[in-house]
């Protein structure tokens, strides 16, 4: 029974450590916001700046797994090419080592004495109404949990030195040489797949070394952990496009090559570190991880351009094909920026379809050829069908995202995207009604006066402007959006509607208009006004999203 309690305490400490890293990563991601993504291409002009950017980005969010998933998202969104993605992956491998130095720093002090005062400092921040202050509170709180978890791990992890059977077991294993090293690399891979964080696996290897595990075997766990951390990227790439699969494969390829090199040179490197840098086991292992990643980056950097060109030529054609937007649940990832970016691509496509629909609708106002009217109507039906498909895909996608455990502000953003999707899809439905009215009017030879047609043309001009502004605002490279133009257009459309309605009543009173013509016209201006409302509300929703 006592042994069972000890085992549960150990695994509980490991679970607390993983949760602390997860919480720290999520709060740092949320605090970093979208400014990084807006300047991404500016920061990745050459291989050196790309690697530095990857290092800084990974350091900022404290998770190489999360960084690799973001990089896959950038590639999938078309924000960066393969060369830049490869460079960012190399930088991410350097950036993740800084998390280990933070863990080591925590090990040098009485962790409980650090953790509890840190919770006290975090508490007022965590209760703040301001978003950034809450995130700072979350970071401090997660650091305190991290230190508590390390304290428990140090206390509950059994000492190998005090167990003769364990010592004999590892002594026996060491007789197999490279095979033993390979076994511990595999152990590191499996452990990281299980816990999802290489920093957690490497911390466990450090603690095992401090309890008596030979440092060379602990170093092999470190090499395996760096390979295992790519598993998350492969989960995402499995349902992504070809580019994401290539980038995920490159991440694994890099870590496998580094592991193979230091499978043979690891002992020499550890001896060098022990003789010239530090005799502290934790420092030796973290330095080992840092040097192996730096050496790997130095080896790969000269070949990044050639590798990117080779992959582009071998696996991709220059013809892009549309694919259905997919949802993928990232283990331990609740940051919705990646998902929102993917949904935004489809919404831009939907907005483009809306613009084409409105333009085609305008051509039906003055067209008198019955065959062309039919062509325009068929085109609108095609566009509406395409819009319906996009709307269903994006809605399913966003509804699945909304089921994640997201922060309040991200949940609100997802619901606003769903609202935007509804308004854009509604435009297509109304456009079909208007096209049907135009066609029936032509079939019945219902007459509109020149003044009545003028109002319809004015409606059309303002609707064209509204869709143009909509596409500008929705474009994710647009840093500043405004509702003023959309408000002006909405007011103008409402004014035109009132004037057109008043003119219709006067025309009827003068008996210059048949009843059927009046009914058709009334339906038209009402639906044009409703179109204007949906476009204004869509623009208003976009502005809310951009200004969050």
Short mmCIF file of C-alpha atoms in Angstrom, two decimals:
data_model
loop_
_atom_site.label_atom_id
_atom_site.label_comp_id
_atom_site.label_asym_id
_atom_site.label_seq_id
_atom_site.Cartn_x
_atom_site.Cartn_y
_atom_site.Cartn_z
CA UNK A 1 0.00 0.00 0.00
CA UNK A 2 2.86 2.34 0.88
CA UNK A 3 4.48 1.61 -2.52
CA UNK A 4 1.20 2.41 -4.32
CA UNK A 5 0.94 5.78 -2.55
CA UNK A 6 4.54 6.60 -3.50
CA UNK A 7 3.84 5.73 -7.15
CA UNK A 8 0.68 7.88 -7.18
CA UNK A 9 2.56 10.77 -5.57
CA UNK A 10 5.31 10.52 -8.21
CA UNK A 11 2.88 10.49 -11.14
CA UNK A 12 0.86 13.25 -9.51
CA UNK A 13 4.01 15.39 -9.34
CA UNK A 14 4.71 14.67 -13.03
CA UNK A 15 1.11 15.61 -13.94
CA UNK A 16 1.43 18.87 -11.97
CA UNK A 17 4.68 19.66 -13.79
CA UNK A 18 3.08 19.07 -17.21
CA UNK A 19 0.05 21.18 -16.28
CA UNK A 20 2.32 24.02 -15.08
CA UNK A 21 4.24 24.06 -18.39
CA UNK A 22 0.95 23.94 -20.33
CA UNK A 23 -0.48 26.85 -18.35
CA UNK A 24 2.72 28.87 -18.69
CA UNK A 25 2.82 28.31 -22.46
CA UNK A 26 -0.84 29.25 -22.98
CA UNK A 27 -0.59 32.48 -20.98
CA UNK A 28 2.60 33.53 -22.76
CA UNK A 29 0.95 32.80 -26.14
CA UNK A 30 -2.10 34.87 -25.21
CA UNK A 31 0.06 37.74 -23.95
CA UNK A 32 2.13 37.79 -27.14
CA UNK A 33 -1.06 38.38 -29.18
CA UNK A 34 -1.04 38.64 -32.96
CA UNK A 35 1.66 41.32 -33.37
CA UNK A 36 4.24 38.60 -34.07
CA UNK A 37 2.19 37.22 -36.94
CA UNK A 38 1.62 40.67 -38.48
CA UNK A 39 5.36 41.29 -38.79
CA UNK A 40 6.35 37.69 -39.53
CA UNK A 41 7.53 38.25 -43.10
CA UNK A 42 9.47 41.37 -42.08
CA UNK A 43 11.40 39.33 -39.50
CA UNK A 44 12.23 36.44 -41.85
CA UNK A 45 14.08 38.14 -44.69
CA UNK A 46 17.09 35.80 -44.52
CA UNK A 47 18.03 32.54 -42.86
CA UNK A 48 19.84 34.15 -39.93
CA UNK A 49 16.97 36.50 -39.02
CA UNK A 50 14.49 33.63 -39.49
CA UNK A 51 16.38 31.40 -37.03
CA UNK A 52 16.62 34.28 -34.52
CA UNK A 53 12.89 34.92 -34.92
CA UNK A 54 12.13 31.22 -34.28
CA UNK A 55 14.32 31.30 -31.18
CA UNK A 56 12.66 34.43 -29.78
CA UNK A 57 9.16 33.19 -30.61
CA UNK A 58 9.72 29.81 -28.93
CA UNK A 59 11.30 31.50 -25.92
CA UNK A 60 8.30 33.82 -25.69
CA UNK A 61 5.75 30.99 -25.58
CA UNK A 62 8.01 28.51 -23.73
CA UNK A 63 7.04 25.48 -25.81
CA UNK A 64 8.72 24.08 -28.94
CA UNK A 65 5.62 21.91 -29.59
CA UNK A 66 3.35 24.97 -29.57
CA UNK A 67 5.86 26.89 -31.70
CA UNK A 68 6.01 24.11 -34.31
CA UNK A 69 2.21 24.00 -34.44
CA UNK A 70 2.09 27.77 -35.00
CA UNK A 71 4.71 27.46 -37.74
CA UNK A 72 2.59 24.78 -39.43
CA UNK A 73 -0.35 27.16 -39.20
CA UNK A 74 1.68 29.95 -40.85
CA UNK A 75 2.66 27.58 -43.66
CA UNK A 76 -0.90 26.32 -44.11
CA UNK A 77 -2.17 29.91 -44.24
CA UNK A 78 0.35 30.80 -46.93
CA UNK A 79 2.01 33.41 -44.67
CA UNK A 80 5.48 31.90 -45.05
CA UNK A 81 7.23 29.63 -47.56
CA UNK A 82 9.17 26.42 -46.90
CA UNK A 83 12.52 28.18 -46.51
CA UNK A 84 11.18 30.43 -43.77
CA UNK A 85 9.36 27.53 -42.10
CA UNK A 86 12.57 25.48 -42.00
CA UNK A 87 14.46 28.41 -40.51
CA UNK A 88 11.82 28.98 -37.84
CA UNK A 89 11.93 25.27 -36.93
CA UNK A 90 15.71 25.49 -36.44
CA UNK A 91 15.25 28.54 -34.22
CA UNK A 92 12.55 26.77 -32.23
CA UNK A 93 15.02 24.02 -31.32
CA UNK A 94 17.34 26.62 -29.80
CA UNK A 95 14.54 28.51 -28.07
CA UNK A 96 13.23 25.49 -26.21
CA UNK A 97 16.54 25.06 -24.33
CA UNK A 98 15.90 28.32 -22.47
CA UNK A 99 12.93 26.69 -20.71
CA UNK A 100 15.37 24.18 -19.25
CA UNK A 101 17.60 26.93 -17.92
CA UNK A 102 14.53 28.38 -16.19
CA UNK A 103 13.84 24.96 -14.64
CA UNK A 104 17.47 24.72 -13.53
CA UNK A 105 17.26 28.17 -11.94
CA UNK A 106 14.24 26.96 -9.96
CA UNK A 107 16.20 23.93 -8.75
CA UNK A 108 18.86 26.09 -7.10
CA UNK A 109 16.56 27.50 -4.42
CA UNK A 110 14.12 26.26 -1.82
CA UNK A 111 11.29 25.86 -4.30
CA UNK A 112 8.41 25.99 -1.82
CA UNK A 113 9.73 29.28 -0.43
CA UNK A 114 9.72 30.71 -3.99
CA UNK A 115 6.38 29.20 -5.05
CA UNK A 116 4.06 30.36 -2.28
CA UNK A 117 5.08 34.07 -2.28
CA UNK A 118 4.81 33.97 -6.10
CA UNK A 119 1.17 32.82 -5.79
CA UNK A 120 0.54 35.78 -3.47
CA UNK A 121 2.03 38.18 -6.05
CA UNK A 122 0.05 36.54 -8.88
CA UNK A 123 -3.30 36.66 -7.09
CA UNK A 124 -4.21 40.38 -7.59
CA UNK A 125 -3.08 40.21 -11.23
CA UNK A 126 -5.21 37.11 -11.81
CA UNK A 127 -8.32 38.90 -10.49
CA UNK A 128 -7.78 42.02 -12.63
CA UNK A 129 -10.38 43.11 -15.17
CA UNK A 130 -7.64 43.92 -17.68
CA UNK A 131 -6.78 41.06 -20.00
CA UNK A 132 -3.00 41.52 -20.08
CA UNK A 133 -2.79 41.78 -16.30
CA UNK A 134 -4.77 38.54 -15.98
CA UNK A 135 -2.30 36.86 -18.35
CA UNK A 136 0.63 38.14 -16.27
CA UNK A 137 -1.08 36.70 -13.21
CA UNK A 138 -1.49 33.41 -15.06
CA UNK A 139 2.23 33.37 -15.94
CA UNK A 140 3.26 33.98 -12.31
CA UNK A 141 0.77 31.40 -11.06
CA UNK A 142 2.03 28.78 -13.56
CA UNK A 143 5.64 29.49 -12.51
CA UNK A 144 4.70 28.86 -8.88
CA UNK A 145 3.07 25.55 -9.87
CA UNK A 146 6.19 24.68 -11.86
CA UNK A 147 8.41 25.21 -8.80
CA UNK A 148 6.03 23.23 -6.58
CA UNK A 149 6.02 20.36 -9.09
CA UNK A 150 9.84 20.34 -9.16
CA UNK A 151 9.91 20.24 -5.35
CA UNK A 152 7.59 17.22 -5.31
CA UNK A 153 9.51 15.47 -8.10
CA UNK A 154 12.79 15.84 -6.22
CA UNK A 155 11.20 14.36 -3.10
CA UNK A 156 9.14 11.55 -4.60
CA UNK A 157 11.52 10.31 -7.32
CA UNK A 158 13.30 7.23 -5.88
CA UNK A 159 17.08 7.30 -5.56
CA UNK A 160 18.87 4.78 -7.76
CA UNK A 161 21.94 4.94 -5.51
CA UNK A 162 19.95 3.57 -2.57
CA UNK A 163 18.60 0.59 -4.57
CA UNK A 164 21.25 -2.02 -5.31
CA UNK A 165 19.00 -3.89 -7.77
CA UNK A 166 18.48 -0.76 -9.88
CA UNK A 167 22.22 -0.10 -9.87
CA UNK A 168 22.87 -3.65 -11.01
CA UNK A 169 20.22 -3.31 -13.73
CA UNK A 170 21.79 -0.17 -15.22
CA UNK A 171 25.26 -1.64 -14.88
CA UNK A 172 24.04 -4.66 -16.85
CA UNK A 173 22.48 -2.43 -19.51
CA UNK A 174 25.68 -0.44 -19.94
CA UNK A 175 27.38 -3.61 -21.21
CA UNK A 176 25.40 -3.36 -24.47
CA UNK A 177 27.01 -0.04 -25.51
CA UNK A 178 25.24 1.64 -28.44
CA UNK A 179 22.22 -0.63 -28.11
CA UNK A 180 21.68 0.68 -24.57
CA UNK A 181 21.98 4.25 -25.82
CA UNK A 182 19.41 3.54 -28.55
CA UNK A 183 17.08 2.03 -25.96
CA UNK A 184 17.20 5.19 -23.87
CA UNK A 185 16.68 7.38 -26.95
CA UNK A 186 13.52 5.38 -27.67
CA UNK A 187 12.54 5.78 -24.01
CA UNK A 188 12.95 9.56 -24.36
CA UNK A 189 10.79 9.55 -27.51
CA UNK A 190 7.98 7.57 -25.86
CA UNK A 191 8.14 9.61 -22.66
CA UNK A 192 7.81 12.88 -24.61
CA UNK A 193 4.94 11.54 -26.71
CA UNK A 194 3.23 10.65 -23.45
CA UNK A 195 3.78 13.99 -21.67
CA UNK A 196 3.78 16.20 -24.85
CA UNK A 197 6.61 18.46 -23.60
CA UNK A 198 10.30 17.79 -24.24
CA UNK A 199 11.16 20.11 -21.35
CA UNK A 200 9.20 17.80 -19.01
CA UNK A 201 11.04 14.71 -20.29
CA UNK A 202 14.44 16.39 -20.05
CA UNK A 203 13.65 17.58 -16.52
CA UNK A 204 12.82 13.98 -15.59
CA UNK A 205 16.15 12.86 -17.11
CA UNK A 206 17.97 15.49 -15.02
CA UNK A 207 16.24 14.29 -11.86
CA UNK A 208 17.00 10.66 -12.73
CA UNK A 209 20.67 11.57 -13.20
CA UNK A 210 20.65 13.29 -9.81
CA UNK A 211 19.27 10.05 -8.32
CA UNK A 212 22.04 7.90 -9.78
CA UNK A 213 21.22 7.23 -13.46
CA UNK A 214 24.45 7.31 -15.53
CA UNK A 215 24.68 10.74 -17.17
CA UNK A 216 25.33 9.25 -20.62
CA UNK A 217 21.98 7.43 -20.48
CA UNK A 218 20.25 10.59 -19.24
CA UNK A 219 21.76 12.41 -22.24
CA UNK A 220 20.26 9.79 -24.55
CA UNK A 221 16.83 10.52 -23.01
CA UNK A 222 17.46 14.19 -23.91
CA UNK A 223 18.13 13.27 -27.55
CA UNK A 224 14.99 11.11 -27.63
CA UNK A 225 12.92 13.89 -26.06
CA UNK A 226 13.88 16.26 -28.89
CA UNK A 227 12.65 13.70 -31.44
CA UNK A 228 9.47 12.96 -29.46
CA UNK A 229 8.46 16.63 -29.31
CA UNK A 230 7.84 16.54 -33.09
CA UNK A 231 4.98 14.07 -32.58
CA UNK A 232 2.53 16.92 -31.92
CA UNK A 233 3.47 18.54 -35.22
CA UNK A 234 2.81 15.27 -37.06
CA UNK A 235 -0.66 15.04 -35.46
CA UNK A 236 -1.49 18.44 -36.91
CA UNK A 237 0.18 17.79 -40.27
CA UNK A 238 -1.70 14.49 -40.68
CA UNK A 239 -4.80 16.38 -41.77
CA UNK A 240 -3.07 19.50 -43.06
CA UNK A 241 -1.85 20.16 -46.58
CA UNK A 242 1.34 18.83 -48.17
CA UNK A 243 3.36 21.81 -47.00
CA UNK A 244 2.59 21.12 -43.34
CA UNK A 245 3.58 17.47 -43.78
CA UNK A 246 6.93 18.47 -45.30
CA UNK A 247 7.66 20.96 -42.50
CA UNK A 248 6.76 18.39 -39.81
CA UNK A 249 8.98 15.83 -41.57
CA UNK A 250 11.85 18.35 -41.66
CA UNK A 251 11.47 18.95 -37.90
CA UNK A 252 11.74 15.20 -37.24
CA UNK A 253 14.58 14.78 -39.77
CA UNK A 254 16.60 17.52 -38.05
CA UNK A 255 16.25 15.96 -34.59
CA UNK A 256 16.93 12.42 -35.84
CA UNK A 257 20.17 13.52 -37.58
CA UNK A 258 21.30 15.37 -34.44
CA UNK A 259 20.48 12.31 -32.31
CA UNK A 260 22.47 10.00 -34.64
CA UNK A 261 25.49 12.31 -34.54
CA UNK A 262 25.56 12.52 -30.76
CA UNK A 263 24.69 8.88 -30.30
CA UNK A 264 28.37 8.40 -31.20
CA UNK A 265 29.81 11.72 -29.95
CA UNK A 266 27.66 12.13 -26.82
CA UNK A 267 30.21 10.63 -24.44
CA UNK A 268 32.99 12.90 -25.74
CA UNK A 269 30.76 15.96 -25.46
CA UNK A 270 29.73 15.10 -21.88
CA UNK A 271 33.39 14.60 -20.94
CA UNK A 272 34.24 18.00 -22.40
CA UNK A 273 31.36 19.66 -20.57
CA UNK A 274 32.31 17.96 -17.28
CA UNK A 275 35.98 18.99 -17.61
CA UNK A 276 35.59 22.55 -18.89
CA UNK A 277 32.10 23.88 -18.07
CA UNK A 278 30.54 22.35 -14.95
CA UNK A 279 30.49 19.27 -12.77
CA UNK A 280 26.84 19.91 -11.87
CA UNK A 281 24.71 17.17 -13.46
CA UNK A 282 21.78 19.47 -14.31
CA UNK A 283 24.08 22.05 -15.94
CA UNK A 284 25.85 19.28 -17.87
CA UNK A 285 22.62 17.88 -19.33
CA UNK A 286 21.09 21.28 -20.17
CA UNK A 287 24.39 22.38 -21.73
CA UNK A 288 24.45 19.09 -23.66
CA UNK A 289 20.96 19.83 -25.03
CA UNK A 290 21.91 23.42 -25.89
CA UNK A 291 25.15 22.45 -27.68
CA UNK A 292 23.57 19.59 -29.64
CA UNK A 293 20.82 21.90 -30.91
CA UNK A 294 23.30 24.68 -31.77
CA UNK A 295 25.56 22.22 -33.64
CA UNK A 296 22.52 20.87 -35.52
CA UNK A 297 21.44 24.38 -36.51
CA UNK A 298 24.97 25.27 -37.69
CA UNK A 299 25.08 22.09 -39.79
CA UNK A 300 21.63 22.56 -41.36
CA UNK A 301 21.62 26.33 -41.96
CA UNK A 302 23.82 26.28 -45.12
CA UNK A 303 21.47 23.72 -46.69
CA UNK A 304 18.10 25.29 -45.79
CA UNK A 305 17.65 27.00 -49.17
CA UNK A 306 18.60 23.86 -51.10
CA UNK A 307 16.34 21.65 -48.99
CA UNK A 308 13.40 24.04 -49.45
CA UNK A 309 13.98 24.21 -53.22
CA UNK A 310 14.28 20.41 -53.45
CA UNK A 311 11.05 19.83 -51.50
CA UNK A 312 9.21 22.47 -53.54
CA UNK A 313 10.33 20.91 -56.80
CA UNK A 314 9.77 17.28 -55.77
CA UNK A 315 6.46 17.46 -53.89
CA UNK A 316 4.57 20.48 -55.20
CA UNK A 317 3.21 21.84 -58.44
CA UNK A 318 2.56 25.52 -58.95
CA UNK A 319 -1.18 24.94 -59.20
CA UNK A 320 -2.90 25.44 -55.88
CA UNK A 321 -5.97 23.37 -55.18
CA UNK A 322 -8.72 24.27 -52.79
CA UNK A 323 -9.16 21.95 -49.85
CA UNK A 324 -11.88 21.66 -47.29
CA UNK A 325 -11.17 23.52 -44.08
CA UNK A 326 -10.41 21.02 -41.32
CA UNK A 327 -10.45 21.12 -37.53
CA UNK A 328 -7.64 19.50 -35.63
CA UNK A 329 -7.40 19.28 -31.86
CA UNK A 330 -3.86 20.07 -30.72
CA UNK A 331 -2.85 18.21 -27.56
CA UNK A 332 -2.48 20.71 -24.72
CA UNK A 333 -3.24 23.59 -27.12
CA UNK A 334 -6.15 25.93 -26.48
CA UNK A 335 -4.80 29.02 -28.23
CA UNK A 336 -7.30 29.68 -30.98
CA UNK A 337 -5.19 32.04 -33.16
CA UNK A 338 -4.18 29.21 -35.46
CA UNK A 339 -7.81 28.08 -35.90
CA UNK A 340 -9.06 31.64 -36.39
CA UNK A 341 -6.45 32.21 -39.08
CA UNK A 342 -7.54 29.08 -40.95
CA UNK A 343 -11.21 30.08 -40.72
CA UNK A 344 -10.34 33.60 -41.87
CA UNK A 345 -8.95 32.22 -45.14
CA UNK A 346 -12.32 30.67 -45.96
CA UNK A 347 -14.19 33.78 -44.84
CA UNK A 348 -12.10 35.85 -47.26
CA UNK A 349 -13.12 33.42 -49.99
CA UNK A 350 -16.77 33.73 -48.88
CA UNK A 351 -16.48 37.54 -48.91
CA UNK A 352 -15.06 37.39 -52.45
CA UNK A 353 -18.03 35.24 -53.48
CA UNK A 354 -20.34 37.84 -51.91
CA UNK A 355 -18.67 40.62 -53.90
CA UNK A 356 -19.10 38.68 -57.16
CA UNK A 357 -22.75 37.99 -56.32
CA UNK A 358 -23.50 41.69 -55.74
CA UNK A 359 -21.70 42.66 -58.96
CA UNK A 360 -23.67 40.10 -61.01
CA UNK A 361 -26.89 41.30 -59.42
CA UNK A 362 -26.16 44.84 -60.57
CA UNK A 363 -25.93 43.75 -64.19
CA UNK A 364 -29.54 42.52 -64.05
CA UNK A 365 -30.91 46.02 -63.36
CA UNK A 366 -30.36 47.46 -66.84
CA UNK A 367 -30.14 44.26 -68.87
CA UNK A 368 -33.09 43.67 -71.25
CA UNK A 369 -31.89 40.51 -73.02
CA UNK A 370 -33.79 37.54 -71.57
CA UNK A 371 -30.96 35.09 -72.31
CA UNK A 372 -28.43 37.22 -70.46
CA UNK A 373 -30.83 37.58 -67.54
CA UNK A 374 -30.94 33.77 -67.33
CA UNK A 375 -27.12 33.59 -67.50
CA UNK A 376 -26.80 36.12 -64.68
CA UNK A 377 -29.34 34.25 -62.57
CA UNK A 378 -27.52 30.93 -63.10
CA UNK A 379 -24.27 32.60 -62.11
CA UNK A 380 -25.84 33.90 -58.89
CA UNK A 381 -27.20 30.41 -58.12
CA UNK A 382 -23.71 28.94 -58.61
CA UNK A 383 -22.16 31.57 -56.36
CA UNK A 384 -24.83 31.02 -53.71
CA UNK A 385 -24.24 27.26 -53.80
CA UNK A 386 -20.51 27.85 -53.39
CA UNK A 387 -21.22 30.26 -50.54
CA UNK A 388 -23.48 27.74 -48.80
CA UNK A 389 -20.73 25.11 -48.95
CA UNK A 390 -18.15 27.53 -47.53
CA UNK A 391 -20.58 28.67 -44.84
CA UNK A 392 -21.25 25.07 -43.73
CA UNK A 393 -17.55 24.25 -43.60
CA UNK A 394 -16.59 27.36 -41.64
CA UNK A 395 -19.53 27.02 -39.25
CA UNK A 396 -18.70 23.38 -38.48
CA UNK A 397 -15.07 24.36 -38.02
CA UNK A 398 -15.86 27.32 -35.72
CA UNK A 399 -18.40 25.36 -33.68
CA UNK A 400 -15.77 22.70 -32.98
CA UNK A 401 -13.28 25.39 -31.94
CA UNK A 402 -15.89 26.93 -29.65
CA UNK A 403 -16.06 23.60 -27.79
CA UNK A 404 -12.42 23.98 -26.74
CA UNK A 405 -11.56 25.34 -23.30
CA UNK A 406 -10.76 28.83 -24.61
CA UNK A 407 -10.23 32.10 -22.74
CA UNK A 408 -13.33 34.34 -22.71
CA UNK A 409 -11.96 36.81 -25.27
CA UNK A 410 -11.16 34.00 -27.73
CA UNK A 411 -14.60 32.44 -27.25
CA UNK A 412 -16.17 35.81 -28.03
CA UNK A 413 -14.04 36.13 -31.17
CA UNK A 414 -15.14 32.68 -32.38
CA UNK A 415 -18.82 33.55 -31.91
CA UNK A 416 -18.29 36.82 -33.81
CA UNK A 417 -16.78 34.87 -36.70
CA UNK A 418 -19.86 32.63 -36.71
CA UNK A 419 -22.04 35.77 -36.82
CA UNK A 420 -19.98 37.17 -39.69
CA UNK A 421 -20.36 33.90 -41.57
CA UNK A 422 -24.16 34.09 -41.13
CA UNK A 423 -24.35 37.63 -42.55
CA UNK A 424 -22.24 36.74 -45.59
CA UNK A 425 -24.30 33.64 -46.33
CA UNK A 426 -27.54 35.63 -45.98
CA UNK A 427 -26.40 37.97 -48.76
CA UNK A 428 -26.43 35.03 -51.19
CA UNK A 429 -29.95 33.98 -50.16
CA UNK A 430 -31.30 37.50 -50.65
CA UNK A 431 -29.47 37.86 -53.96
CA UNK A 432 -31.36 34.82 -55.30
CA UNK A 433 -34.67 36.45 -54.30
CA UNK A 434 -33.71 39.67 -56.06
CA UNK A 435 -32.60 37.82 -59.22
CA UNK A 436 -35.93 35.96 -59.25
CA UNK A 437 -37.84 39.24 -58.98
CA UNK A 438 -35.85 40.73 -61.88
CA UNK A 439 -36.56 37.68 -64.01
CA UNK A 440 -40.30 37.64 -63.25
CA UNK A 441 -40.47 41.35 -63.98
CA UNK A 442 -38.90 40.79 -67.38
CA UNK A 443 -41.21 37.85 -68.13
CA UNK A 444 -44.28 39.98 -67.35
CA UNK A 445 -42.87 43.07 -69.12
CA UNK A 446 -43.45 45.10 -65.96
CA UNK A 447 -42.38 48.68 -66.52
CA UNK A 448 -40.22 50.83 -64.21
CA UNK A 449 -39.91 54.56 -64.80
CA UNK A 450 -36.43 56.05 -65.41
CA UNK A 451 -36.55 57.60 -61.94
CA UNK A 452 -37.29 54.22 -60.36
CA UNK A 453 -34.38 52.61 -62.23
CA UNK A 454 -32.10 55.42 -61.06
CA UNK A 455 -32.77 54.51 -57.43
CA UNK A 456 -31.99 50.86 -58.15
CA UNK A 457 -28.67 51.86 -59.76
CA UNK A 458 -27.85 53.98 -56.69
CA UNK A 459 -28.62 51.02 -54.45
CA UNK A 460 -26.24 48.94 -56.53
CA UNK A 461 -23.40 51.50 -56.39
CA UNK A 462 -23.51 51.66 -52.60
CA UNK A 463 -23.73 47.86 -52.27
CA UNK A 464 -20.64 47.53 -54.49
CA UNK A 465 -18.82 49.96 -52.18
CA UNK A 466 -19.97 48.04 -49.10
CA UNK A 467 -18.61 44.72 -50.45
CA UNK A 468 -15.31 46.38 -51.41
CA UNK A 469 -14.89 47.75 -47.87
CA UNK A 470 -15.91 44.36 -46.48
CA UNK A 471 -13.09 42.61 -48.36
CA UNK A 472 -10.57 45.28 -47.35
CA UNK A 473 -11.52 45.00 -43.67
CA UNK A 474 -11.48 41.21 -43.70
CA UNK A 475 -8.02 41.00 -45.26
CA UNK A 476 -5.76 39.93 -42.42
CA UNK A 477 -2.87 42.15 -43.56
CA UNK A 478 -5.06 45.19 -42.88
CA UNK A 479 -3.83 46.60 -39.56
CA UNK A 480 -6.30 49.44 -39.21
CA UNK A 481 -9.99 49.04 -39.98
CA UNK A 482 -12.77 51.56 -39.58
CA UNK A 483 -16.55 51.40 -39.45
CA UNK A 484 -17.05 55.02 -40.58
CA UNK A 485 -17.25 54.27 -44.30
CA UNK A 486 -19.62 51.36 -43.69
CA UNK A 487 -21.83 53.58 -41.49
CA UNK A 488 -21.96 56.24 -44.20
CA UNK A 489 -22.97 53.65 -46.84
CA UNK A 490 -25.65 52.17 -44.53
CA UNK A 491 -27.14 55.63 -43.90
CA UNK A 492 -27.05 56.38 -47.64
CA UNK A 493 -28.84 53.10 -48.47
CA UNK A 494 -31.52 53.84 -45.85
CA UNK A 495 -31.98 57.32 -47.32
CA UNK A 496 -32.29 55.94 -50.85
CA UNK A 497 -34.83 53.38 -49.63
CA UNK A 498 -37.02 56.10 -48.11
CA UNK A 499 -36.76 58.24 -51.23
CA UNK A 500 -37.46 55.29 -53.55
CA UNK A 501 -40.47 54.28 -51.46
CA UNK A 502 -41.80 57.84 -51.48
CA UNK A 503 -41.27 58.11 -55.24
CA UNK A 504 -43.11 54.80 -55.72
CA UNK A 505 -46.17 56.09 -53.85
CA UNK A 506 -46.20 59.30 -55.91
CA UNK A 507 -45.89 57.35 -59.15
CA UNK A 508 -48.80 55.08 -58.16
CA UNK A 509 -50.94 58.09 -57.25
CA UNK A 510 -50.32 59.57 -60.68
CA UNK A 511 -51.51 56.23 -62.16
CA UNK A 512 -48.37 55.84 -64.18
CA UNK A 513 -47.60 52.38 -62.81
CA UNK A 514 -49.29 49.00 -62.98
CA UNK A 515 -49.93 47.11 -59.74
CA UNK A 516 -47.59 44.24 -60.71
CA UNK A 517 -44.77 46.72 -61.43
CA UNK A 518 -45.35 48.42 -58.08
CA UNK A 519 -45.23 45.08 -56.22
CA UNK A 520 -42.06 43.98 -58.00
CA UNK A 521 -40.40 47.32 -57.27
CA UNK A 522 -41.46 47.30 -53.62
CA UNK A 523 -39.97 43.82 -53.19
CA UNK A 524 -36.75 44.87 -54.90
CA UNK A 525 -36.05 47.97 -52.79
CA UNK A 526 -36.93 46.12 -49.58
CA UNK A 527 -34.48 43.33 -50.39
CA UNK A 528 -31.79 45.80 -51.46
CA UNK A 529 -32.19 47.55 -48.11
CA UNK A 530 -31.90 44.20 -46.27
CA UNK A 531 -28.75 43.44 -48.28
CA UNK A 532 -27.30 46.73 -47.06
CA UNK A 533 -28.14 45.83 -43.44
CA UNK A 534 -26.33 42.48 -43.66
CA UNK A 535 -23.25 44.02 -45.28
CA UNK A 536 -23.14 46.76 -42.62
CA UNK A 537 -23.49 44.23 -39.79
CA UNK A 538 -20.77 42.09 -41.39
CA UNK A 539 -18.43 45.09 -41.51
CA UNK A 540 -19.32 45.99 -37.93
CA UNK A 541 -18.48 42.45 -36.77
CA UNK A 542 -15.10 42.55 -38.58
CA UNK A 543 -14.20 45.86 -36.90
CA UNK A 544 -15.05 44.38 -33.49
CA UNK A 545 -12.80 41.39 -34.23
CA UNK A 546 -9.87 43.51 -35.44
CA UNK A 547 -10.09 45.95 -32.54
CA UNK A 548 -10.20 43.29 -29.80
#
